[in-house]
Amino acid sequence: MATSVRRTTLTLPTAPLGPGNPLPALRPRAEVHRVDEATRATLPAGMARQMAYEPLRSVLPVRLRDGYGRDRAPAALDAIVIENDRLRATVLPGLGGRVHSLHHKPTGRELLYRNPVLQPADFALNGAWFSGGIEWNIGATGHTTLSCAPVHAARVPAPDEADGGAMVRLWEWERLRDLPFQVDLWLPADSAFLYVGVRIRNPHHHPAPVYWWSNIAVPEDERTRVLAPADEAWHFGYTRTLRRVPVPEWDGADRTYPLRGAHPADYFYELPDGARRWIASLDAEGSGLVQTSTDLLRGRKLFLWGAGPGGRRWQQWLTEPGTGGYAEIQAGLARTQLEHLPLEAGEEFAWLEAYGPLSADPAAVHGADWAAARHEAESRLEAALPRAAVDAAYAAWRPCADAEPGESLATGSGWGALEMERGGYELPGTPFDPATLREEQEPWRRLLRTGALPGWEPGRSPADPGASLVAPVWRDLLEAAPSTAAAEYHLGVAQWHAGDRAQAERSWERSLRCAETPWALRCLAVADTASGHPARAAERLLRAVRLILAMGSEPDPAPVLEAAGAAGAAGAPGAPVAVSLAAPPVAVDPCAMEAAEAALGREAIVTLLAADRADDARTVLDALRPGIHERGRFRLLRAQVLLAQGDALAARAVFDDGFEVCDLREGDEALSDTWYAIAERLAAGPGEPVTAEARARARAEHPLPERYEFRMRPA
């Protein structure tokens, strides 16, 4: 059959993403994939240099996505199917262009791990992410901020257009690094391999840091083996250590079998210069998926969850209980995912990848001779898809990369169109149509055209301050704009991102003089915390929470928070929180209000606990609407508040009742830390110091329940 491209819908049990977090991400997120300077000093010079090059300071201007839960219901997802008589690929343009399925028709085999549900979890740089399929990770170390975001998609003529071929082009503007990229997918007639052409361009007049890893989820069982052309790898575990280890055996086990590790870990394979770039995951029969590429995509990696309780719990958390697990085989521009590469002004990175089935002799694949196993897989790959054929496909694709898209298949964000209007870039092949501009871009478009950022409604704080832009060109425009509460607020965010914290604080203070809003108060609270003033940060957040609760909530929360005191503007300990509303509460978007209340309430409680004000933290927690303080995240906060108040028994009861922290961050050990802190207090007795003996007794008598076991490193 001729290759076809069609739109369809895919129905999956889905947990809705919910509203975004309205608070700008001023703080760096808890990113576990980092090493310290002492470790970098032991690494090869080139690798160390790229690890130190332009690390991400925050995810600004992208907003956090943490409004999802775990209640799933069937939902229809837009999908694009690319199909010939050998393969059928299903792509989800509304979710980062993820390849959800790669089905080998002659054998009826699914080559990828295809997640039967869509369950967001906090693994992306900005929060929401889901497991399974092939994802395109661009931006910075971690899962892309586009994991759960739409991208543009269109039909484009393929290199084999004479045979009726068509490509699907995915493209977007990556906002962490301000770079446009494209992913072209096509199936040549009669091909058993999906071809993927990738291009990242730098349209600016300065170098830009680039990160790319294609992450491929593959089925995992006791006999699954991952093969790559390497005798060494860089092992990175969640203890944040990076070390060179032999392949396949290290520390008493063959690490090319994902279930032979105890804990989640990365193995970045050291591919020799000149070696063909490939990685494969093969089952007990020697069958599975292989990925190969042109040489620019040099890195290859295995990520495994391991057989320990933490890794198994995460696997259950990300899919349906009782379904099979998965590992990830990956391919990237650098040797490790801890590195970023410079892309010079006006230049581009481009390469071709290929994904398809591979069958090899199982005796050789699973034999004790690693060199023979590798040779068997690579020779079968060469027979199925010669290295020269991949290079030829890349050469044939390059002239097509600039082809203008035809029929639109999906629409992404309007941020690329805004940047095109501002910068006037020429980007053939990836048009960012002004028709894609939306409400969230409109204030910035008006700033660009008029020199003034639209202000907030006089006398009324918005339920959402709107997204901030932080690139130097936007910061310059904000500095020249008329001073309003909104302009000074957004200017402060841009200055903070640039590292000019003193100017950021001045801008937020000017914003407050224009109008008192929870948004400027919260930003100043972050600055207070960073500068070592936790008490002042707590005061500002109390005021911010009271403001947000007063915006149309019922009953009036003022009496509830009046006693949570603290020092108000005058700084007198124990004084009521002074709030001046220039207008009465008005009707606001209930979803935006709930997102704002949850975000500010969470930060206030954490900050109050850090300032040793557990009673005030309890008051804030109780003032939140029931739908918020019954969420798992806030149940955990309640246990922490109760423990801080000295009521360890009540704190333990919260855990005994059971809860789920839907947005638990990758590597976060808050559940286990809180559980054992409660157990130690109970073991020590009221008012008694927690001794080493009490700690040992707590761990022996109160093991962490399985439902709370998410630790990704040795306990």
XYZ file of C-alpha atoms in Angstrom:
715
model
C 0.000 0.000 0.000
C 1.081 3.575 -0.578
C 2.057 5.518 2.508
C -0.918 7.363 3.983
C -1.279 10.202 6.472
C -4.593 10.757 8.190
C -6.090 12.413 11.238
C -8.020 10.402 13.791
C -8.838 10.323 17.498
C -7.421 8.040 20.153
C -9.485 7.358 23.273
C -7.553 6.743 26.496
C -8.383 6.854 30.206
C -7.040 10.327 30.938
C -6.404 12.456 34.000
C -7.087 16.045 32.853
C -4.153 18.435 33.028
C -6.148 21.030 34.948
C -5.219 24.708 35.170
C -1.654 25.926 35.106
C 0.084 27.447 38.105
C -0.235 31.261 37.989
C 2.945 31.892 40.019
C 6.089 32.575 37.959
C 8.740 29.913 38.520
C 11.300 32.189 40.185
C 13.066 29.352 41.965
C 15.033 26.628 40.194
C 13.126 23.369 40.314
C 14.450 20.367 42.195
C 16.368 18.887 39.262
C 18.104 15.672 40.271
C 20.297 15.383 37.172
C 23.207 17.512 38.341
C 26.717 16.935 39.613
C 28.875 19.174 41.786
C 32.081 20.963 40.817
C 34.252 18.336 42.505
C 32.735 15.637 40.294
C 33.073 17.772 37.164
C 36.772 18.202 37.895
C 37.275 14.437 37.461
C 35.604 14.277 34.034
C 37.012 14.666 30.515
C 37.553 18.353 29.740
C 35.001 18.555 26.923
C 32.285 16.880 28.951
C 32.977 19.055 32.000
C 32.912 22.205 29.879
C 29.531 21.314 28.374
C 28.119 20.501 31.816
C 29.083 23.973 33.010
C 27.730 25.696 29.877
C 24.506 27.667 30.412
C 22.723 25.507 32.992
C 19.067 26.341 33.352
C 18.378 28.924 36.088
C 14.601 28.420 36.031
C 11.876 27.339 33.631
C 10.827 30.940 32.974
C 9.090 32.061 30.835
C 7.234 28.728 30.849
C 4.592 28.254 33.525
C 4.348 25.244 35.812
C 1.707 22.584 35.173
C 0.638 21.068 38.499
C -3.156 21.191 38.383
C -3.733 17.548 37.420
C -5.027 14.740 39.611
C -5.368 10.973 39.340
C -9.062 10.619 38.500
C -9.110 9.248 34.965
C -11.981 9.115 32.496
C -12.052 8.207 28.779
C -11.037 11.162 26.624
C -10.658 11.544 22.861
C -7.163 12.732 21.898
C -6.287 14.161 18.496
C -3.932 11.809 16.678
C -2.138 11.560 13.334
C -1.502 8.156 11.755
C 1.339 7.538 9.293
C 1.036 4.104 7.681
C 2.409 1.852 4.971
C 2.126 -1.920 4.547
C 4.846 -2.558 7.159
C 4.421 0.021 9.938
C 1.759 2.196 11.516
C 2.903 5.157 13.632
C 0.444 7.091 15.794
C 1.427 10.627 16.802
C -0.200 12.886 19.429
C 0.294 16.507 18.275
C -1.522 17.901 21.305
C 1.018 16.260 23.628
C 4.396 17.389 22.364
C 4.173 15.348 19.157
C 4.711 12.129 21.130
C 4.788 8.958 19.013
C 2.306 6.944 21.041
C 2.556 3.711 19.051
C 4.768 2.072 16.433
C 3.009 -1.057 15.226
C 4.818 -3.651 13.082
C 2.056 -5.023 10.880
C 3.644 -8.279 9.567
C 4.143 -9.605 13.118
C 1.339 -7.698 14.862
C 3.939 -6.499 17.355
C 3.955 -3.169 19.183
C 7.569 -2.005 19.084
C 7.200 0.653 21.809
C 5.901 0.618 25.330
C 2.404 1.964 24.703
C 0.945 3.321 27.918
C -2.726 2.287 28.232
C -3.525 5.490 30.170
C -2.613 9.158 30.068
C -1.527 9.948 33.629
C 0.453 13.158 34.192
C 3.224 13.085 36.773
C 5.827 15.640 37.874
C 8.766 14.644 35.675
C 8.888 17.423 33.072
C 10.945 20.542 33.639
C 7.683 22.398 34.252
C 5.728 19.569 35.869
C 3.229 17.538 33.878
C 4.679 14.629 31.868
C 3.503 11.121 30.998
C 5.293 7.906 30.154
C 5.394 5.801 27.001
C 6.170 6.100 23.294
C 8.845 8.316 21.722
C 9.210 11.837 23.068
C 11.249 14.699 21.645
C 13.155 16.420 24.451
C 14.526 19.863 23.691
C 15.487 22.753 25.944
C 17.558 21.725 28.944
C 18.453 18.714 31.056
C 15.191 16.912 31.774
C 11.893 16.197 30.073
C 10.796 19.036 27.805
C 8.286 21.672 28.898
C 6.340 20.673 25.759
C 5.582 17.182 27.136
C 1.910 18.024 27.594
C 1.655 20.992 25.219
C 0.418 21.219 21.631
C 2.765 21.583 18.676
C 2.063 22.604 15.096
C 1.618 19.788 12.595
C 1.095 19.698 8.833
C 1.443 17.488 5.799
C 4.639 18.057 3.770
C 5.932 16.307 0.620
C 8.402 13.564 1.532
C 11.707 12.902 -0.228
C 10.014 10.080 -2.167
C 7.197 12.346 -3.385
C 7.322 10.656 -6.792
C 5.911 7.564 -5.075
C 3.143 9.574 -3.446
C 5.051 9.968 -0.202
C 4.071 12.475 2.452
C 5.706 13.581 5.667
C 4.194 14.830 8.881
C 6.014 17.913 10.087
C 5.874 18.854 13.764
C 7.290 22.219 14.812
C 7.251 24.689 17.684
C 9.117 27.545 19.326
C 11.038 26.170 22.308
C 10.760 28.930 24.904
C 13.469 28.044 27.438
C 16.172 28.728 24.833
C 14.075 30.723 22.314
C 14.791 28.309 19.472
C 12.515 26.977 16.713
C 12.720 23.274 15.889
C 11.051 20.768 13.599
C 10.559 17.008 13.506
C 9.706 15.444 10.111
C 8.313 11.896 10.178
C 7.779 9.712 7.145
C 7.542 6.104 6.013
C 9.080 5.382 2.608
C 7.076 2.920 0.557
C 7.671 -0.689 1.704
C 9.987 0.506 4.495
C 9.994 -1.216 7.865
C 11.635 1.893 9.385
C 10.101 5.186 10.419
C 12.405 8.019 9.345
C 12.641 11.134 11.499
C 14.442 14.266 10.335
C 15.175 16.785 13.100
C 16.358 20.364 12.794
C 17.083 22.997 15.472
C 17.838 26.525 14.263
C 19.350 29.534 15.990
C 17.925 32.679 14.340
C 19.573 35.018 16.857
C 22.794 37.052 16.716
C 24.344 35.205 19.636
C 25.149 31.552 20.447
C 22.450 29.510 22.169
C 22.690 26.413 24.376
C 21.060 23.330 22.870
C 19.843 20.093 24.424
C 18.207 17.185 22.600
C 17.376 13.620 23.574
C 14.920 11.310 21.825
C 13.460 9.093 24.571
C 12.038 5.735 23.521
C 9.991 3.701 25.999
C 10.326 -0.047 25.354
C 8.705 -3.050 27.081
C 10.685 -4.517 29.944
C 10.875 -8.010 31.410
C 13.469 -10.343 32.945
C 14.887 -11.301 29.540
C 14.910 -7.867 27.889
C 18.437 -6.809 26.960
C 19.617 -3.418 25.727
C 22.530 -3.418 23.288
C 24.699 -0.563 22.034
C 28.184 -0.424 20.466
C 30.056 0.362 23.687
C 32.342 -1.295 26.227
C 32.015 1.519 28.758
C 29.263 3.772 30.080
C 28.829 6.737 32.376
C 26.613 5.659 35.263
C 24.444 8.307 36.900
C 22.329 7.370 39.916
C 19.994 9.388 42.114
C 22.823 9.788 44.601
C 24.049 12.355 42.009
C 27.280 10.579 41.223
C 28.680 10.159 37.725
C 31.268 7.467 37.141
C 32.696 5.502 34.243
C 31.783 1.799 34.458
C 32.361 -1.237 32.244
C 29.662 -2.658 29.970
C 27.916 -5.043 30.340
C 28.894 -6.182 33.861
C 29.449 -3.865 36.777
C 29.137 -4.270 40.533
C 28.251 -7.941 40.247
C 25.467 -7.774 37.668
C 24.927 -7.466 33.917
C 23.504 -3.950 33.684
C 22.289 -4.333 30.109
C 19.253 -6.161 31.560
C 17.053 -3.389 33.055
C 15.615 -5.523 35.857
C 19.034 -6.513 37.208
C 19.525 -3.144 38.848
C 18.031 -2.379 42.241
C 17.430 1.350 41.795
C 16.617 3.745 38.939
C 19.743 4.733 37.037
C 21.116 6.127 33.770
C 23.806 4.449 31.674
C 25.256 6.802 29.052
C 27.150 4.616 26.598
C 30.613 5.698 25.454
C 30.407 5.089 21.701
C 33.814 4.948 20.008
C 34.609 7.551 17.358
C 33.605 6.285 13.950
C 31.203 3.664 15.313
C 27.714 3.502 13.887
C 25.170 5.200 16.155
C 22.516 2.721 17.292
C 20.782 1.208 20.311
C 18.366 -1.733 20.528
C 16.091 -3.400 23.043
C 15.587 -7.121 22.332
C 13.491 -9.705 24.152
C 14.103 -13.378 24.985
C 13.560 -14.326 21.320
C 16.012 -11.692 20.106
C 13.252 -9.436 18.738
C 12.425 -5.840 19.499
C 13.121 -2.265 18.447
C 16.291 -0.651 17.114
C 17.032 3.049 16.761
C 19.849 4.385 14.593
C 20.866 7.781 13.270
C 23.359 9.858 11.371
C 26.527 10.589 13.309
C 25.639 14.012 14.745
C 23.327 12.315 17.262
C 26.232 10.746 19.134
C 24.826 9.904 22.579
C 23.035 6.680 23.561
C 21.552 5.856 26.941
C 19.644 3.253 28.911
C 17.362 4.419 31.695
C 16.063 1.692 33.974
C 13.683 1.783 36.902
C 15.290 -1.253 38.511
C 13.722 -4.047 40.512
C 13.625 -2.243 43.862
C 10.427 -1.097 45.593
C 10.797 2.575 44.645
C 11.200 1.917 40.942
C 8.347 -0.591 40.925
C 6.084 1.897 42.728
C 6.845 4.591 40.195
C 6.018 2.184 37.367
C 2.619 1.485 38.926
C 2.090 5.197 39.497
C 2.660 6.099 35.844
C 0.277 3.527 34.362
C -2.378 0.997 35.351
C -1.595 -1.547 38.091
C -0.930 -4.972 36.627
C 0.415 -3.728 33.308
C 3.964 -4.423 32.193
C 6.842 -2.133 33.004
C 9.171 -0.295 30.677
C 12.707 0.977 30.259
C 13.940 3.801 28.058
C 16.538 3.704 25.319
C 17.589 7.168 24.272
C 19.651 9.123 21.762
C 21.080 12.612 22.192
C 23.418 15.265 20.887
C 25.902 14.974 23.779
C 27.463 12.027 25.589
C 25.288 12.620 28.678
C 22.095 14.457 29.514
C 23.981 16.710 31.904
C 25.491 18.673 29.008
C 24.397 21.499 26.717
C 26.003 22.279 23.351
C 26.561 25.748 21.875
C 24.774 26.505 18.609
C 26.317 29.489 16.899
C 24.311 32.457 15.623
C 22.524 31.721 12.367
C 23.516 28.045 12.424
C 21.540 24.826 12.827
C 21.828 21.252 14.036
C 20.189 18.646 11.764
C 20.218 14.871 11.673
C 18.161 11.824 10.729
C 16.896 9.022 12.970
C 15.315 5.692 12.023
C 13.118 3.417 14.141
C 12.121 -0.105 13.261
C 11.989 -3.814 14.145
C 15.079 -5.930 14.663
C 15.350 -9.714 14.938
C 18.590 -11.435 15.887
C 19.790 -14.838 17.048
C 18.684 -15.046 20.710
C 21.593 -17.315 21.627
C 24.034 -14.648 20.492
C 22.041 -11.724 21.888
C 21.839 -13.268 25.350
C 25.184 -15.025 25.319
C 28.020 -14.319 27.721
C 30.210 -12.843 24.964
C 29.263 -9.139 24.883
C 31.277 -8.446 21.728
C 29.471 -11.276 19.935
C 26.066 -10.028 21.113
C 26.815 -6.538 19.843
C 28.157 -7.847 16.556
C 25.048 -9.985 16.031
C 22.706 -7.017 16.591
C 24.745 -4.629 14.471
C 25.099 -7.064 11.581
C 21.333 -7.687 11.574
C 20.776 -3.920 11.611
C 23.162 -3.468 8.693
C 21.250 -6.111 6.736
C 17.886 -4.521 7.514
C 18.958 -0.876 7.130
C 22.527 -0.220 5.946
C 24.387 2.698 7.462
C 24.813 4.103 3.962
C 21.043 4.032 3.473
C 20.558 6.206 6.553
C 23.105 8.719 5.275
C 21.398 8.703 1.868
C 17.979 9.265 3.439
C 19.387 12.216 5.360
C 20.824 13.707 2.172
C 17.481 13.244 0.404
C 15.583 14.859 3.287
C 17.721 17.985 3.643
C 16.283 19.768 0.558
C 12.789 18.951 1.838
C 13.375 20.484 5.270
C 12.577 23.963 3.930
C 9.440 22.870 2.062
C 6.422 24.885 3.096
C 3.787 22.846 4.938
C 0.582 22.016 3.158
C -2.575 20.778 4.857
C -2.631 21.755 8.538
C -3.083 18.794 10.872
C -2.798 20.511 14.283
C -2.108 23.917 15.798
C 0.444 24.678 18.485
C 0.974 27.787 20.581
C 1.057 31.432 19.531
C 4.442 32.159 21.111
C 6.332 31.486 17.893
C 4.110 33.915 15.991
C 4.791 36.563 18.631
C 8.553 36.050 18.321
C 8.324 36.184 14.538
C 6.503 39.513 14.744
C 9.095 40.873 17.135
C 12.220 39.513 15.446
C 11.191 39.320 11.780
C 12.979 35.980 11.356
C 13.109 34.037 8.102
C 12.392 30.398 8.914
C 11.416 28.525 5.739
C 9.579 25.309 6.442
C 8.281 26.300 9.872
C 5.788 29.159 9.516
C 4.422 30.666 12.710
C 1.145 32.120 11.482
C -0.194 35.307 13.150
C -3.565 33.541 13.199
C -2.199 31.328 16.001
C -1.834 34.297 18.387
C -4.121 33.892 21.385
C -5.272 35.862 24.418
C -2.131 35.092 26.434
C 0.065 36.707 23.759
C -2.124 39.787 23.302
C -0.681 41.956 26.136
C 2.821 41.378 24.784
C 1.767 42.136 21.242
C 0.334 45.432 22.440
C 3.573 46.188 24.281
C 5.458 45.510 21.066
C 3.190 47.736 18.993
C 2.429 50.567 21.416
C 5.255 50.505 23.950
C 2.798 50.030 26.817
C 1.750 46.819 28.542
C -1.991 46.701 29.227
C -2.668 47.308 32.914
C -4.789 45.277 35.271
C -8.308 46.460 35.999
C -8.060 49.482 38.312
C -8.564 48.610 41.955
C -8.878 44.884 41.354
C -6.208 42.239 41.480
C -6.518 39.676 38.681
C -7.022 36.017 39.573
C -4.116 35.293 37.223
C -1.371 37.856 36.549
C -0.672 36.395 33.105
C 2.456 34.807 31.710
C 5.730 36.743 31.931
C 8.336 37.079 29.189
C 11.942 37.317 30.310
C 14.214 37.482 27.247
C 16.472 40.574 27.146
C 14.515 42.178 24.295
C 11.260 41.930 26.236
C 12.941 43.178 29.385
C 14.138 46.239 27.481
C 10.596 46.930 26.268
C 9.242 46.622 29.813
C 11.870 49.007 31.170
C 10.742 51.639 28.658
C 7.011 51.061 29.238
C 4.847 53.323 31.433
C 4.882 52.251 35.079
C 1.806 50.271 36.120
C 1.215 47.477 38.608
C 1.270 44.941 35.772
C 4.307 46.355 33.940
C 6.409 46.622 37.106
C 5.403 43.109 38.174
C 6.431 41.557 34.845
C 9.584 43.691 34.702
C 10.576 42.359 38.122
C 10.139 38.771 36.927
C 12.379 39.456 33.903
C 15.013 41.172 36.062
C 14.986 38.320 38.560
C 15.507 35.831 35.749
C 18.459 37.885 34.514
C 20.051 37.712 37.967
C 19.427 41.380 38.844
C 17.659 40.693 42.111
C 17.980 44.150 43.612
C 16.282 45.763 40.616
C 13.621 43.040 40.636
C 12.725 43.846 44.236
C 12.493 47.543 43.421
C 10.178 46.800 40.493
C 7.892 44.642 42.643
C 7.812 47.342 45.326
C 6.791 49.889 42.674
C 4.098 47.453 41.540
C 2.742 47.353 45.093
C 2.694 51.137 45.264
C 0.550 51.154 42.137
C -1.811 48.485 43.529
C -1.527 45.906 46.270
C -1.746 42.464 44.654
C -0.906 38.983 45.880
C 1.394 38.545 42.883
C 3.950 41.225 43.748
C 3.744 40.258 47.425
C 4.548 36.658 46.599
C 7.505 37.627 44.401
C 8.925 39.748 47.202
C 8.439 36.815 49.576
C 10.579 34.656 47.286
C 13.224 37.380 47.328
C 13.040 37.550 51.129
C 13.579 33.813 51.417
C 16.526 33.926 49.035
C 18.154 36.733 51.025
C 17.711 35.000 54.380
C 14.646 36.780 55.760
C 12.140 33.963 56.404
C 10.018 35.965 58.863
C 9.451 38.768 56.358
C 8.707 36.231 53.624
C 6.076 34.641 55.864
C 4.435 38.022 56.468
C 4.196 38.842 52.801
C 2.733 35.444 51.943
C 0.134 35.748 54.690
C -0.959 39.029 53.169
C -0.983 37.495 49.692
C -3.144 34.571 50.824
C -5.604 36.872 52.544
C -5.894 38.949 49.391
C -6.592 35.956 47.201
C -9.107 34.523 49.649
C -10.937 37.857 49.724
C -11.451 37.825 45.960
C -15.000 36.575 45.741
C -14.667 33.732 48.242
C -17.400 32.771 50.629
C -17.664 32.905 53.507
C -15.466 35.956 54.042
C -12.065 34.561 55.129
C -10.979 37.755 56.872
C -11.877 36.620 60.417
C -10.134 33.300 59.839
C -6.820 34.854 58.919
C -7.052 37.983 61.063
C -5.231 36.269 63.896
C -2.554 34.718 61.754
C -0.405 37.385 62.239
C 1.995 38.515 62.042
C 3.662 41.689 61.486
C 1.874 43.483 58.692
C 3.351 46.495 57.111
C 4.358 47.971 60.466
C 6.330 44.883 61.434
C 4.755 44.470 64.864
C 4.765 40.810 65.953
C 1.274 39.455 66.414
C -0.466 42.323 64.630
C -3.358 41.498 62.290
C -2.544 41.192 58.621
C -3.388 44.537 57.098
C -5.049 44.367 53.694
C -6.564 47.202 51.748
C -8.912 46.337 48.919
C -9.598 49.236 46.595
C -12.754 47.568 45.305
C -15.167 44.950 46.646
C -14.728 41.308 45.656
C -15.916 40.531 42.138
C -16.827 37.389 40.274
C -13.751 35.686 38.829
C -12.997 32.528 36.918
C -13.446 29.750 39.517
C -10.740 27.547 37.983
C -8.234 30.408 38.009
C -9.221 31.270 41.564
C -8.736 27.711 42.790
C -5.352 27.449 41.056
C -4.225 30.734 42.615
C -5.489 29.790 46.075
C -3.764 26.401 45.939
C -0.467 27.818 44.681
C -0.284 30.684 47.158
C -1.616 28.580 50.035
C 0.999 25.897 49.471
C 3.879 28.385 49.385
C 2.566 30.191 52.460
C 2.314 26.980 54.508
C 5.811 25.839 53.532
C 7.259 29.272 54.298
C 5.468 29.531 57.640
C 6.769 26.115 58.668
C 10.290 27.203 57.732
C 9.800 30.273 59.946
C 8.715 28.073 62.917
C 5.149 29.348 62.746
C 3.242 26.092 62.676
C 0.079 27.572 64.229
C -0.170 30.184 61.472
C 0.498 27.489 58.868
C -2.421 25.518 60.336
C -4.642 28.594 60.155
C -3.850 29.107 56.467
C -4.397 25.422 55.707
C -7.798 25.442 57.412
C -8.847 28.590 55.540
C -8.416 27.001 52.111
C -11.484 25.668 50.366
C -12.198 21.986 51.153
C -11.432 20.868 47.611
C -7.878 22.124 48.081
C -6.963 21.046 51.587
C -8.251 17.541 50.898
C -5.809 17.090 48.006
C -2.937 14.710 48.643
C -0.319 17.474 48.547
C -2.189 19.349 51.259
C -2.794 16.183 53.282
C 0.996 15.796 53.389
C 1.300 19.438 54.435
C -1.254 18.805 57.198
C 0.842 15.935 58.530
C 3.903 18.181 58.496
C 2.014 20.984 60.255
C 0.686 18.619 62.921
C 4.162 17.247 63.508
C 5.534 20.785 63.843
C 2.766 21.522 66.358
C 3.897 18.549 68.428
C 0.992 16.223 67.627
C 2.811 13.252 66.107
C -0.130 10.921 66.710
C -2.452 13.099 64.622
C 0.228 13.404 61.961
C 0.538 9.623 61.825
C -3.247 9.332 61.517
C -3.106 11.368 58.301
C -0.781 8.746 56.795
C -2.895 5.902 58.177
C -5.999 7.361 56.507
C -4.139 7.293 53.188
C -3.527 9.920 50.524
C -1.822 10.362 47.148
C 0.420 13.305 46.290
C -0.505 13.600 42.624
C 2.311 16.008 41.795
C 5.118 14.207 43.624
C 8.367 15.337 41.977
C 10.880 12.909 40.511
C 13.398 12.194 43.274
C 11.284 13.889 45.975
C 11.604 12.078 49.316
C 9.113 14.216 51.269
C 6.810 11.239 51.878
C 9.467 8.986 53.367
C 11.164 11.847 55.242
C 7.901 12.912 56.874
C 6.895 9.345 57.693
C 10.157 8.626 59.493
C 10.198 12.003 61.240
C 6.787 11.122 62.705
C 7.937 7.599 63.613
C 11.061 8.943 65.330
C 9.070 11.437 67.372
C 6.686 8.700 68.477
C 9.593 6.387 69.330
C 11.336 9.083 71.386
C 8.257 10.054 73.350
C 6.716 13.513 73.997
C 9.292 16.186 74.754
C 12.234 13.785 74.616
C 15.184 14.191 72.213
C 15.299 11.907 69.191
C 18.287 9.671 69.852
C 20.074 7.257 67.539
C 18.336 4.454 69.413
C 14.942 6.052 68.774
C 15.734 6.407 65.087
C 16.742 2.761 64.799
C 13.639 1.641 66.651
C 11.413 3.809 64.469
C 12.754 2.247 61.283
C 12.470 -1.273 62.654
C 8.962 -0.896 64.062
C 7.467 1.466 61.470
C 8.642 0.508 57.964
C 7.476 2.828 55.216
C 4.211 1.499 53.692
C 4.485 0.446 50.065
C 2.010 3.088 48.900
C 4.425 5.830 50.047
C 7.626 4.211 48.729
C 8.911 6.404 45.895
C 12.590 6.595 46.803
C 14.858 6.362 43.764
C 18.103 5.718 45.651
C 19.213 3.431 48.468
C 17.346 4.234 51.673
